[in-house]
PDB file of C-alpha atoms in Angstrom:
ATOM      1  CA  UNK A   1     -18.097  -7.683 -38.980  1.00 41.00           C
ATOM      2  CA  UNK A   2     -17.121  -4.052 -37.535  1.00 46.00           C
ATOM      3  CA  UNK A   3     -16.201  -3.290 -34.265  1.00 48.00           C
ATOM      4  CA  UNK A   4     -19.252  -3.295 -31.200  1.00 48.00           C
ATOM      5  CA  UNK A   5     -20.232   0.280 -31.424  1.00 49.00           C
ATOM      6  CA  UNK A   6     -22.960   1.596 -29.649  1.00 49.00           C
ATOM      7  CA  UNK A   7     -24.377   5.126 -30.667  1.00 52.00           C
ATOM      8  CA  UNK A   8     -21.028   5.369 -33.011  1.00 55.00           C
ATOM      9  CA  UNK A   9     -18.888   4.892 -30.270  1.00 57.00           C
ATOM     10  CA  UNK A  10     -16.058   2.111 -30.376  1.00 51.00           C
ATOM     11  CA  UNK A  11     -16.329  -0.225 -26.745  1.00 62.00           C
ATOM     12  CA  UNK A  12     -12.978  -2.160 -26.759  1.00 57.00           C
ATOM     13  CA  UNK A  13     -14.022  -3.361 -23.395  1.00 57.00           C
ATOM     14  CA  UNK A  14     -17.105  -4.949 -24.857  1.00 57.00           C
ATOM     15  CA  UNK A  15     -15.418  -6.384 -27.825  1.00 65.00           C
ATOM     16  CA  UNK A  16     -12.564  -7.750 -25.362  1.00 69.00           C
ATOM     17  CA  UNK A  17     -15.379  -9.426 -23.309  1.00 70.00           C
ATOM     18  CA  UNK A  18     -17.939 -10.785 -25.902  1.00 76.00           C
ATOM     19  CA  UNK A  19     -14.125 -11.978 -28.059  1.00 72.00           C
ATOM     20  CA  UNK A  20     -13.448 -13.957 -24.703  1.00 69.00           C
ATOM     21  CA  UNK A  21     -16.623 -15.437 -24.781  1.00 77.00           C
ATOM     22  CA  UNK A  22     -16.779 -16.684 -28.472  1.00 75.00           C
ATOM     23  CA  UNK A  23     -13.715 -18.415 -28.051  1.00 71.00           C
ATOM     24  CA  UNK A  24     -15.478 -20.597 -25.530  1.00 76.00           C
ATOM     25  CA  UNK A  25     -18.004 -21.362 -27.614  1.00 77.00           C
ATOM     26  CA  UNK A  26     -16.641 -23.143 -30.596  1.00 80.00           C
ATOM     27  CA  UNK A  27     -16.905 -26.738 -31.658  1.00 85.00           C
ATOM     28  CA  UNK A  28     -14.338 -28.776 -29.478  1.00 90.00           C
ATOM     29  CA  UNK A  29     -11.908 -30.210 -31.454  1.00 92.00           C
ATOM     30  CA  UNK A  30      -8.152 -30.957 -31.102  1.00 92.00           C
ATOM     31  CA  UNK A  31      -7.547 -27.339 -32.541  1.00 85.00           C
ATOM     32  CA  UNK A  32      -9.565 -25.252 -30.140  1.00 85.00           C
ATOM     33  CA  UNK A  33      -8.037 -27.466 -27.304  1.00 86.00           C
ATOM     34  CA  UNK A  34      -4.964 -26.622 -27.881  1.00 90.00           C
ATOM     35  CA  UNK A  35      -2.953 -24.063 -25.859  1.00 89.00           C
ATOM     36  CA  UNK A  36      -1.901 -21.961 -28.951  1.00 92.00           C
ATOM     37  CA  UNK A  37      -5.419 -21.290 -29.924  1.00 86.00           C
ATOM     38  CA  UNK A  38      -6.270 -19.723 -26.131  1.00 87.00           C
ATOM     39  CA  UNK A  39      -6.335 -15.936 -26.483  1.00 86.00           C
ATOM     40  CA  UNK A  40      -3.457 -14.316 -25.430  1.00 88.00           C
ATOM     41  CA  UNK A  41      -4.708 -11.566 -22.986  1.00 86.00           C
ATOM     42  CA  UNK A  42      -7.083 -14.369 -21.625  1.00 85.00           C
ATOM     43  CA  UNK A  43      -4.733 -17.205 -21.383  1.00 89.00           C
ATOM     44  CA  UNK A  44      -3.157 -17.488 -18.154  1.00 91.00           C
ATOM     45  CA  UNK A  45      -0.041 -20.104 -18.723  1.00 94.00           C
ATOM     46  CA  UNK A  46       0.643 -17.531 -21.124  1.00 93.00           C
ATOM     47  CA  UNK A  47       0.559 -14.437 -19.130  1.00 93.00           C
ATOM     48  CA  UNK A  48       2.491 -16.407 -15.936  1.00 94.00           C
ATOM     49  CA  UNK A  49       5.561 -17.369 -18.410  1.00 95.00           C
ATOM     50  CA  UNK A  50       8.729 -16.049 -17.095  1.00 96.00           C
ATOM     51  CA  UNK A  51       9.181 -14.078 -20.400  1.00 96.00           C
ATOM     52  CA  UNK A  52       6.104 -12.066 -19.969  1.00 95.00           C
ATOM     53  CA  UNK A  53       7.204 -11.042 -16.455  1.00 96.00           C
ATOM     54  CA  UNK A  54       7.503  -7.233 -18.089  1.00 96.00           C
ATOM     55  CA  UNK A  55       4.041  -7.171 -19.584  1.00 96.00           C
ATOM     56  CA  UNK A  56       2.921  -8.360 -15.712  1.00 96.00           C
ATOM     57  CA  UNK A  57       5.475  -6.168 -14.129  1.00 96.00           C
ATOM     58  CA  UNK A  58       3.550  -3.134 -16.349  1.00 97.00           C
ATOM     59  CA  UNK A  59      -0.129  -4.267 -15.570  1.00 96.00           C
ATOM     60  CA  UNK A  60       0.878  -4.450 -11.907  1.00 97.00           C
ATOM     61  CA  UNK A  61       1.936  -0.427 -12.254  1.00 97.00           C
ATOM     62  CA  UNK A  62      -1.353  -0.083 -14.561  1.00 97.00           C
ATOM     63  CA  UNK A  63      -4.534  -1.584 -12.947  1.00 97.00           C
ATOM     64  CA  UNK A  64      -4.353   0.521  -9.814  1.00 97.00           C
ATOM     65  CA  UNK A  65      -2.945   3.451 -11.284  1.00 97.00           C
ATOM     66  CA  UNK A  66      -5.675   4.152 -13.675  1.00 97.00           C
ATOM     67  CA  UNK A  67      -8.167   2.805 -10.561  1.00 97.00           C
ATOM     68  CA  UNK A  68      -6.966   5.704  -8.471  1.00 98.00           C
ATOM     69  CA  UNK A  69      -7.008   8.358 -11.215  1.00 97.00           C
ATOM     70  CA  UNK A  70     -10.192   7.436 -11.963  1.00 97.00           C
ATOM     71  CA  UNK A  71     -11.479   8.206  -8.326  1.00 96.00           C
ATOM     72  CA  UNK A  72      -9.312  11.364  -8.280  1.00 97.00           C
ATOM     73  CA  UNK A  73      -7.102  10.299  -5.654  1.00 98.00           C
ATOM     74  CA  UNK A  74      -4.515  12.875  -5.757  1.00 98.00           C
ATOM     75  CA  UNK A  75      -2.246  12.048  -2.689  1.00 98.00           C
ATOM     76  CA  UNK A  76      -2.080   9.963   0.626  1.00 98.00           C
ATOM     77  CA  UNK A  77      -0.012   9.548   3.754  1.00 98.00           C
ATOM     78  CA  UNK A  78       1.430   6.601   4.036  1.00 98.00           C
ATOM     79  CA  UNK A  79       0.749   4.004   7.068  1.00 98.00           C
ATOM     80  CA  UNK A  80       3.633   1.166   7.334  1.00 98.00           C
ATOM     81  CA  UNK A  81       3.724  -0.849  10.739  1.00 97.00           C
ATOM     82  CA  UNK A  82       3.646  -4.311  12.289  1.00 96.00           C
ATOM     83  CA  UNK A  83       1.042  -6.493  11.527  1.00 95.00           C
ATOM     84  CA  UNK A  84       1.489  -8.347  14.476  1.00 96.00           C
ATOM     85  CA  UNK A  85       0.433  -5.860  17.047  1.00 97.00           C
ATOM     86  CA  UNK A  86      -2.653  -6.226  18.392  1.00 97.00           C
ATOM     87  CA  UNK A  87      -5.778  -4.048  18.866  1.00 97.00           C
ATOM     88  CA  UNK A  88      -6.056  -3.360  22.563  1.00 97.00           C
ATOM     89  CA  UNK A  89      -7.308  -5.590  24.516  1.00 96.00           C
ATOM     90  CA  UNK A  90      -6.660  -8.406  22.164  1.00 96.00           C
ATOM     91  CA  UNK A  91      -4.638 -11.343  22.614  1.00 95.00           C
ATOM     92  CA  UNK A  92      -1.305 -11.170  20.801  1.00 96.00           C
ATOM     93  CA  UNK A  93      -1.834 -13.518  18.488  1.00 95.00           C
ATOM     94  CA  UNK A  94       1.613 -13.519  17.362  1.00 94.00           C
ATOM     95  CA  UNK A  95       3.523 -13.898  20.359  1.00 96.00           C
ATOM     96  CA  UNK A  96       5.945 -17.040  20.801  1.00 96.00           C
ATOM     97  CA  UNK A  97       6.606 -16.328  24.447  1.00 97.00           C
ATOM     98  CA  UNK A  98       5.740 -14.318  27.447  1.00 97.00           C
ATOM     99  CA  UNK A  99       8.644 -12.148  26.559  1.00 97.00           C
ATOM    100  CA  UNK A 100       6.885 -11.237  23.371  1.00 97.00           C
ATOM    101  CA  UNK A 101       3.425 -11.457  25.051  1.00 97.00           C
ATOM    102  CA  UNK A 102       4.375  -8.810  26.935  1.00 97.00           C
ATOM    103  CA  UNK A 103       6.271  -6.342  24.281  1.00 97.00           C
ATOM    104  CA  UNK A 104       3.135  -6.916  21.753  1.00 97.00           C
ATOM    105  CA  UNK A 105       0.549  -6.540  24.588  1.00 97.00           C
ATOM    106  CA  UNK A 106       2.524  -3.017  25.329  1.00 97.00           C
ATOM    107  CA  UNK A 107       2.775  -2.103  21.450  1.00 97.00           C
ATOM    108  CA  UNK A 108      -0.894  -2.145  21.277  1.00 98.00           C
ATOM    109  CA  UNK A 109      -1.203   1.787  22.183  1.00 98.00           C
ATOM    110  CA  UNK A 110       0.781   2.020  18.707  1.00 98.00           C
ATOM    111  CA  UNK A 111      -2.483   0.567  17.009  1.00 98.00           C
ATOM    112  CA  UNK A 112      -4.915   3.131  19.142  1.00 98.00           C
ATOM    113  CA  UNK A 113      -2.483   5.604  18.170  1.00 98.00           C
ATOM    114  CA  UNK A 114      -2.612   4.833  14.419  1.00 98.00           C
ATOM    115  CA  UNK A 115      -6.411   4.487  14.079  1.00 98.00           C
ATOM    116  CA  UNK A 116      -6.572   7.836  15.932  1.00 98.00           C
ATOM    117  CA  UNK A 117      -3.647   9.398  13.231  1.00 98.00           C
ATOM    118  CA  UNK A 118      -6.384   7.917  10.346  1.00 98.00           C
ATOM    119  CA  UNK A 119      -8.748   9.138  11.817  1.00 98.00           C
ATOM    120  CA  UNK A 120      -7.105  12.892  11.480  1.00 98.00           C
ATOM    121  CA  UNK A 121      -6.269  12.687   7.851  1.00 98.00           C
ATOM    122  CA  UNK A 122      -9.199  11.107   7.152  1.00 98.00           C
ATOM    123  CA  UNK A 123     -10.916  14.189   8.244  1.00 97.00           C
ATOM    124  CA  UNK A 124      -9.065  16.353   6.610  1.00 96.00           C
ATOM    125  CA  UNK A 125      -9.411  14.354   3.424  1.00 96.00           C
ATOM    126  CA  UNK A 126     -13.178  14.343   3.240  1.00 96.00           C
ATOM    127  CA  UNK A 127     -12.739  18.127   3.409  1.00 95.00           C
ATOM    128  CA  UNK A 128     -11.020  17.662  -0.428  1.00 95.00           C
ATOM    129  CA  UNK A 129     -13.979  15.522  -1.504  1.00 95.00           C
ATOM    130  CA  UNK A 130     -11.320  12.270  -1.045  1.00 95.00           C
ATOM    131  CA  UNK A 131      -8.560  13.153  -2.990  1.00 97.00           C
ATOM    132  CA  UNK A 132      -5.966  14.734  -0.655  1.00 98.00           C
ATOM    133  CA  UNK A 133      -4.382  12.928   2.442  1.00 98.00           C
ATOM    134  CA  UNK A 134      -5.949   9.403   1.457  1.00 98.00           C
ATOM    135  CA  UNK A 135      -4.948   6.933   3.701  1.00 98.00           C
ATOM    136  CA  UNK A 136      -2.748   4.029   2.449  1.00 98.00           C
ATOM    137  CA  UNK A 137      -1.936   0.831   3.943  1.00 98.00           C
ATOM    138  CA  UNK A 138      -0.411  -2.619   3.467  1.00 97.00           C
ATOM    139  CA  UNK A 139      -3.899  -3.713   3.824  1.00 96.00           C
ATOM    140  CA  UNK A 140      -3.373  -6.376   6.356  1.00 95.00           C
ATOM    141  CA  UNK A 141      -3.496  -6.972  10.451  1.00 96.00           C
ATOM    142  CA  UNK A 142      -2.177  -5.421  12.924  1.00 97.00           C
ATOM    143  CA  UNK A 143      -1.170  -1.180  12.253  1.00 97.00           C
ATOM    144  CA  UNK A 144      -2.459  -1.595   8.985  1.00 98.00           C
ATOM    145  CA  UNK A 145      -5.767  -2.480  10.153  1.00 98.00           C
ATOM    146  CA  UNK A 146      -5.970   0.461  12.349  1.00 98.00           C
ATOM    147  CA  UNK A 147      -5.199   2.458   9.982  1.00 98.00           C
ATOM    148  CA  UNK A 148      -7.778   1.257   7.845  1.00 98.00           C
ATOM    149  CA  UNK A 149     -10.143   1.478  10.671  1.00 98.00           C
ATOM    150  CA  UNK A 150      -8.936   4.425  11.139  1.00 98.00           C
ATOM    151  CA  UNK A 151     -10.491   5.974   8.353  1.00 98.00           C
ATOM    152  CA  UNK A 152     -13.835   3.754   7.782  1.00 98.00           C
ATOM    153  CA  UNK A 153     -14.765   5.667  11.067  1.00 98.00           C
ATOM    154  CA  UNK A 154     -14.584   8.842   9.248  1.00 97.00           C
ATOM    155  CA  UNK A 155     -16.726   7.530   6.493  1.00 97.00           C
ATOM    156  CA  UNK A 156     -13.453   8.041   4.032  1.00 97.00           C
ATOM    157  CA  UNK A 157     -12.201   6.126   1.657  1.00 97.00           C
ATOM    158  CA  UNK A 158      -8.452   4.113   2.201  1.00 98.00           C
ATOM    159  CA  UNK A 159      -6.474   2.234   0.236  1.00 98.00           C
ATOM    160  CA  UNK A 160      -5.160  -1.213   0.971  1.00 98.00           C
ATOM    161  CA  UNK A 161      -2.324  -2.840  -0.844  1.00 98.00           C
ATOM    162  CA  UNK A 162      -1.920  -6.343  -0.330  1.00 96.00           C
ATOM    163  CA  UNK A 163       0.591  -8.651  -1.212  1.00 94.00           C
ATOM    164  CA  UNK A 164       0.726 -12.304  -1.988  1.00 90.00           C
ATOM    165  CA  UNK A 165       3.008 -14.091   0.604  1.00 83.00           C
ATOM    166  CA  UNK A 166       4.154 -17.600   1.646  1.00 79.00           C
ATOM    167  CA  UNK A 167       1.748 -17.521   4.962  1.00 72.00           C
ATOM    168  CA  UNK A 168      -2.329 -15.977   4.415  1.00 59.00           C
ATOM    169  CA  UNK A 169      -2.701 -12.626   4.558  1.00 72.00           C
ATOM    170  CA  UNK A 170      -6.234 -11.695   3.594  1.00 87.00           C
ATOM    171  CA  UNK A 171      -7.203  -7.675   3.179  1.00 95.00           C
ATOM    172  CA  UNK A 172      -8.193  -6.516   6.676  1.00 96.00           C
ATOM    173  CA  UNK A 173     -12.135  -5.809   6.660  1.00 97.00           C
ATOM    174  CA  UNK A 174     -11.917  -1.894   6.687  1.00 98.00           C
ATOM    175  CA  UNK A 175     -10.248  -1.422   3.205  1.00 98.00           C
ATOM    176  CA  UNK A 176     -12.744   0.318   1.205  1.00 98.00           C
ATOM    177  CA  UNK A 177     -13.141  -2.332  -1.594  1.00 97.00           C
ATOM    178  CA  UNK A 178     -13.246  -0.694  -4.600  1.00 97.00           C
ATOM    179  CA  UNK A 179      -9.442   0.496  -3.179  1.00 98.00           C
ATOM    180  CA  UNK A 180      -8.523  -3.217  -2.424  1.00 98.00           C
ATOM    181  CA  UNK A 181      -5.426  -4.145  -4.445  1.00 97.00           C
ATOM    182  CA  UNK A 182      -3.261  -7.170  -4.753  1.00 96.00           C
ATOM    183  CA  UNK A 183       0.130  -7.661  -5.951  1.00 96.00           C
ATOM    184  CA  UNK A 184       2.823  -9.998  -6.952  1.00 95.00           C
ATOM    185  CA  UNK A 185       5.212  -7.885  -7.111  1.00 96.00           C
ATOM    186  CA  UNK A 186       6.785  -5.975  -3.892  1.00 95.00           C
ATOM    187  CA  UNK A 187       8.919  -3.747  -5.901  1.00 95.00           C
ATOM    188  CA  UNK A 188       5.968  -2.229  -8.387  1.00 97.00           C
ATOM    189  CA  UNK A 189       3.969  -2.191  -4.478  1.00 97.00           C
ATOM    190  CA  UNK A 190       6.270  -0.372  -2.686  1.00 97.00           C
ATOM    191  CA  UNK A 191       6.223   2.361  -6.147  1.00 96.00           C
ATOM    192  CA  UNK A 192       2.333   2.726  -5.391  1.00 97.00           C
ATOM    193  CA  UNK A 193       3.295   3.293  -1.894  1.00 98.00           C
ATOM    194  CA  UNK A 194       5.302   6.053  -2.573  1.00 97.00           C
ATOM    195  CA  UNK A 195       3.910   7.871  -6.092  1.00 97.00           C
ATOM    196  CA  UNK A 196       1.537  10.135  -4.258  1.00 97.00           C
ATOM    197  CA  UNK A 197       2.730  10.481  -0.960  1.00 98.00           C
ATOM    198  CA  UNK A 198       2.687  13.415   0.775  1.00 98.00           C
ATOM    199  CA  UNK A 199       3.287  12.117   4.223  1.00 98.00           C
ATOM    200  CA  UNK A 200       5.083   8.878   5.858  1.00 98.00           C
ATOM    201  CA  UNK A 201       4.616   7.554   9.372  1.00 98.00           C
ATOM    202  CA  UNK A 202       6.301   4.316  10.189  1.00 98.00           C
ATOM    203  CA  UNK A 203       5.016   2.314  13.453  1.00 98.00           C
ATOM    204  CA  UNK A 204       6.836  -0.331  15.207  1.00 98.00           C
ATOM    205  CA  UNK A 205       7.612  -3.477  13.325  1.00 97.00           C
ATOM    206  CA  UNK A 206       9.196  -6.167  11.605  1.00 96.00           C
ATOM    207  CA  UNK A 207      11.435  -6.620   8.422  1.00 96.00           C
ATOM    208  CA  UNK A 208       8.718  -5.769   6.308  1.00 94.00           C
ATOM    209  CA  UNK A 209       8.326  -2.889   8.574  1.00 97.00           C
ATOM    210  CA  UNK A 210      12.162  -1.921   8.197  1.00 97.00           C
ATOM    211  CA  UNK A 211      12.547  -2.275   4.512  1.00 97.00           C
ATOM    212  CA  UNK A 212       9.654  -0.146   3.638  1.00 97.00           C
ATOM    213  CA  UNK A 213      11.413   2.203   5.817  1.00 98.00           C
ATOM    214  CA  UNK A 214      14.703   2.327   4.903  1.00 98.00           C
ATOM    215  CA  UNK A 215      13.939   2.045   1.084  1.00 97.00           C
ATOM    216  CA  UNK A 216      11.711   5.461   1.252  1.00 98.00           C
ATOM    217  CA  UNK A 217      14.184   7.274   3.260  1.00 97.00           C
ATOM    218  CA  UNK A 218      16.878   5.876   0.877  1.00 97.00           C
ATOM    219  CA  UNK A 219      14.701   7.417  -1.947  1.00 97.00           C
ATOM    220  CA  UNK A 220      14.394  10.918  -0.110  1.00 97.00           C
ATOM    221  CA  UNK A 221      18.317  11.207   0.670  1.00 97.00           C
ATOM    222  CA  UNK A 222      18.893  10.751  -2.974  1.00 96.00           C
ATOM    223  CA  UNK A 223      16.389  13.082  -4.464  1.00 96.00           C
ATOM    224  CA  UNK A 224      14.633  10.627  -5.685  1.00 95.00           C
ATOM    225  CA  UNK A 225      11.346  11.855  -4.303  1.00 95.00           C
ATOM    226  CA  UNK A 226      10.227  14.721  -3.000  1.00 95.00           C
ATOM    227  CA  UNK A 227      10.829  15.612   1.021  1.00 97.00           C
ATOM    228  CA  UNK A 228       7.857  14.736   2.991  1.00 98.00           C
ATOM    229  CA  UNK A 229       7.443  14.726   6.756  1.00 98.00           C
ATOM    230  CA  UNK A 230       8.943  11.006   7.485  1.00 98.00           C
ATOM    231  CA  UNK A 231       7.378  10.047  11.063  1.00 98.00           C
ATOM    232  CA  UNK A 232       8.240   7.276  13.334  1.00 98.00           C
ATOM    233  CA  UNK A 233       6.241   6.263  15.927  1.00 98.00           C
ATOM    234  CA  UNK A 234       7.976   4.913  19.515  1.00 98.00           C
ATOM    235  CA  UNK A 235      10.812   6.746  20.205  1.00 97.00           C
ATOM    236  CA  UNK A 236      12.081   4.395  22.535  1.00 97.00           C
ATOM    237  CA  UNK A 237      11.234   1.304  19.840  1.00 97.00           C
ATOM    238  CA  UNK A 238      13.248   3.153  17.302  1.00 98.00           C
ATOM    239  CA  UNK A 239      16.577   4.208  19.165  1.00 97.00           C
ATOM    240  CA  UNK A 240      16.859   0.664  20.505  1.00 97.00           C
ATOM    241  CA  UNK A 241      16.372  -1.259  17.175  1.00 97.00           C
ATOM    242  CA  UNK A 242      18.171   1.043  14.966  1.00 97.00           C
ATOM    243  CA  UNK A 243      20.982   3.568  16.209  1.00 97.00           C
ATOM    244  CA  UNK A 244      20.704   6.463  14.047  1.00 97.00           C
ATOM    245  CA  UNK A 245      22.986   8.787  15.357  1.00 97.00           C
ATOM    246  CA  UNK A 246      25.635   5.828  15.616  1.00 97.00           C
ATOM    247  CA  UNK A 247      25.660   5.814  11.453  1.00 97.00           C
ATOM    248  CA  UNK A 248      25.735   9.762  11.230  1.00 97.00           C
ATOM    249  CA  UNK A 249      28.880   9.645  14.046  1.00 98.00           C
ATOM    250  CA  UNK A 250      30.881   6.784  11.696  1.00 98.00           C
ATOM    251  CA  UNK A 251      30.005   8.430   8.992  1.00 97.00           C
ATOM    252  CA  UNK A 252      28.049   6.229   6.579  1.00 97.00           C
ATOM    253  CA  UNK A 253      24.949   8.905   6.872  1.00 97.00           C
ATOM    254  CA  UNK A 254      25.210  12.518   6.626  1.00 97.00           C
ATOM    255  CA  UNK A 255      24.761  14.477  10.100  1.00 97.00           C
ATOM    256  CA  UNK A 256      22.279  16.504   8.483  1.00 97.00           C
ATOM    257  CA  UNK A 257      19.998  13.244   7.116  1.00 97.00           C
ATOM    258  CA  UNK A 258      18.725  12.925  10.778  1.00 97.00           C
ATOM    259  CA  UNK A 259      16.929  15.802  10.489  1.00 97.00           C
ATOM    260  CA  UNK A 260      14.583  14.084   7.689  1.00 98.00           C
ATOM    261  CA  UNK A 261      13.383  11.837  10.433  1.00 98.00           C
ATOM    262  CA  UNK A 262      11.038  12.874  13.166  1.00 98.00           C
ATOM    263  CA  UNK A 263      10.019  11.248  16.187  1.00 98.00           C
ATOM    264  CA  UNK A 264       6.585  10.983  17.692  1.00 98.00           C
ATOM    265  CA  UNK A 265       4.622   9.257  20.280  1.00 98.00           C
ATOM    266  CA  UNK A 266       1.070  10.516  19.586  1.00 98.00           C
ATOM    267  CA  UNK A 267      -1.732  10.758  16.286  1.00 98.00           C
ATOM    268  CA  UNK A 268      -1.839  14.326  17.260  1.00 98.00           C
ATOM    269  CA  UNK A 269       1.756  14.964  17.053  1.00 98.00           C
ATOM    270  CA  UNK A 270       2.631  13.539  14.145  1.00 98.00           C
ATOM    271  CA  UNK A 271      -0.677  15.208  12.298  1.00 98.00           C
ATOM    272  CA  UNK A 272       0.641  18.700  13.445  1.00 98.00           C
ATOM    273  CA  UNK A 273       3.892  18.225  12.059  1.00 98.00           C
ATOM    274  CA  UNK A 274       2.270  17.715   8.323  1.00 98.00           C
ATOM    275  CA  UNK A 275      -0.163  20.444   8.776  1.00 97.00           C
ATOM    276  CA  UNK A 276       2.964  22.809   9.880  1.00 98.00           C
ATOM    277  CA  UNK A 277       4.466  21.657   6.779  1.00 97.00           C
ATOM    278  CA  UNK A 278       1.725  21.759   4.308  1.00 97.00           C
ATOM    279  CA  UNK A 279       0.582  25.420   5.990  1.00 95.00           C
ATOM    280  CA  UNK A 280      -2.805  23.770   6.522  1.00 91.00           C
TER     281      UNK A 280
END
């Protein structure tokens, strides 16, 4: 029998399906129970064998690739931050102490700040029918969910990419849906991050925080991606926990490297500095 065609027109997806489906159906029998006679795209002790970790490592950079392409998403700025500071208001949730009670409690102007900052590119995004300035996120708590926020408010779409970690982190409830991703993998996340970036702000945070930091900064010292404004949130937060000028003095960074940092305290700041460099 020929392939499913419908007016003349080959459907692999339907054939993929209705193949999937068939192979459910047969007579049960010590052959069609056995492993080896699974499909191999739908077999999943297949697919999670450590010598397939390429072929997942490739559908990880595929699915939302081709998702994005298909709704036109052209670029995005880039939200990283803690997702343990709270909305104002809130309680913070995270806190072990008073001592921490009292620095998240404080951080939370960071989250006002960064569903205000979503809120501007989200603006300007709707202007390019959703496929310039999109916002992206990690997808979960904390900045990320402001940022999200952010741009539901504006009625424009945002991205959320999610991760699969020892402790729950379920998508924050502002993602748009159809732009919900998960991954496995934090090195093929971190390249989805960064492929159509054409702005970074970095809030206040943790390790997670700091590595998605210093790994894009890494990657525009090198050349490795274009120069786009790189903004950090909380001056004060940033000098104390890392001591730029200290590695440009010993010499491990050079002078000129702090200028592709720039420091911010407000949404409207930091969207001025991309419109002055985008001429917008």
């Amino acid at each position: 029998m020929g392939a499913k065609r419908q007016d003349d027109v080959w459907d692999p997806l339907f054939d993929n399906k209705t193949d999937r489906i068939r192979a459910r159906e047969v007579p049960r029998t010590p052959q069609t129970e056995a492993p080896a006679y699974r499909l191999a795209f739908a077999d999943d002790d297949f697919m999670c064998r450590e010598d397939l970790r390429p072929v997942r490592l490739q559908l990880e950079l595929l699915k939302p690739e081709m998702l994005l392409s298909e709704r036109g998403i052209k670029s995005t700025v880039v939200m990283f931050g803690g997702a343990r500071i709270p909305e104002p208001g809130k309680d913070a949730w995270a806190a072990k102490n008073e001592t921490q009670r009292k620095n998240l409690t404080a951080a939370s102007k960071y989250y006002a700040e960064a569903k205000k900052f979503a809120q501007l590119c989200s603006r300007h995004s709707t202007e390019t029918y959703n496929r310039e300035f999109v916002v992206v996120t990690g997808g979960g708590p904390g900045v990320m969910e402001a940022g999200n926020w952010g741009a539901a408010e504006e009625s424009a779409p945002s991205i959320g990419l999610n991760i699969i970690l020892p402790h729950e982190q379920a998508p924050n409830e502002y993602v748009s849906p159809e732009l919900c991703f998960n991954f496995h993998y934090f090195a093929v996340r971190k390249m989805h991050f960064l492929m159509r970036a054409k702005a970074i702000t970095v809030f206040p945070g943790g390790f997670g925080t700091m590595d998605e930091m210093f790994e894009s900064l890494t990657l525009i010292q090198t050349g490795r991606m274009e120069r786009v404004p790189f903004i950090l949130f909380g001056t004060d937060f940033w000098h104390k926990v890392v001591d730029f000028q200290e590695l440009a003095d010993f010499g491990t960074i050079s002078p000129e490297d702090l200028d592709l940092i720039s420091f911010v305290e407000t949404a409207d700041e930091a969207w001025q500095i991309i419109a002055d460099h985008y001429e917008l």
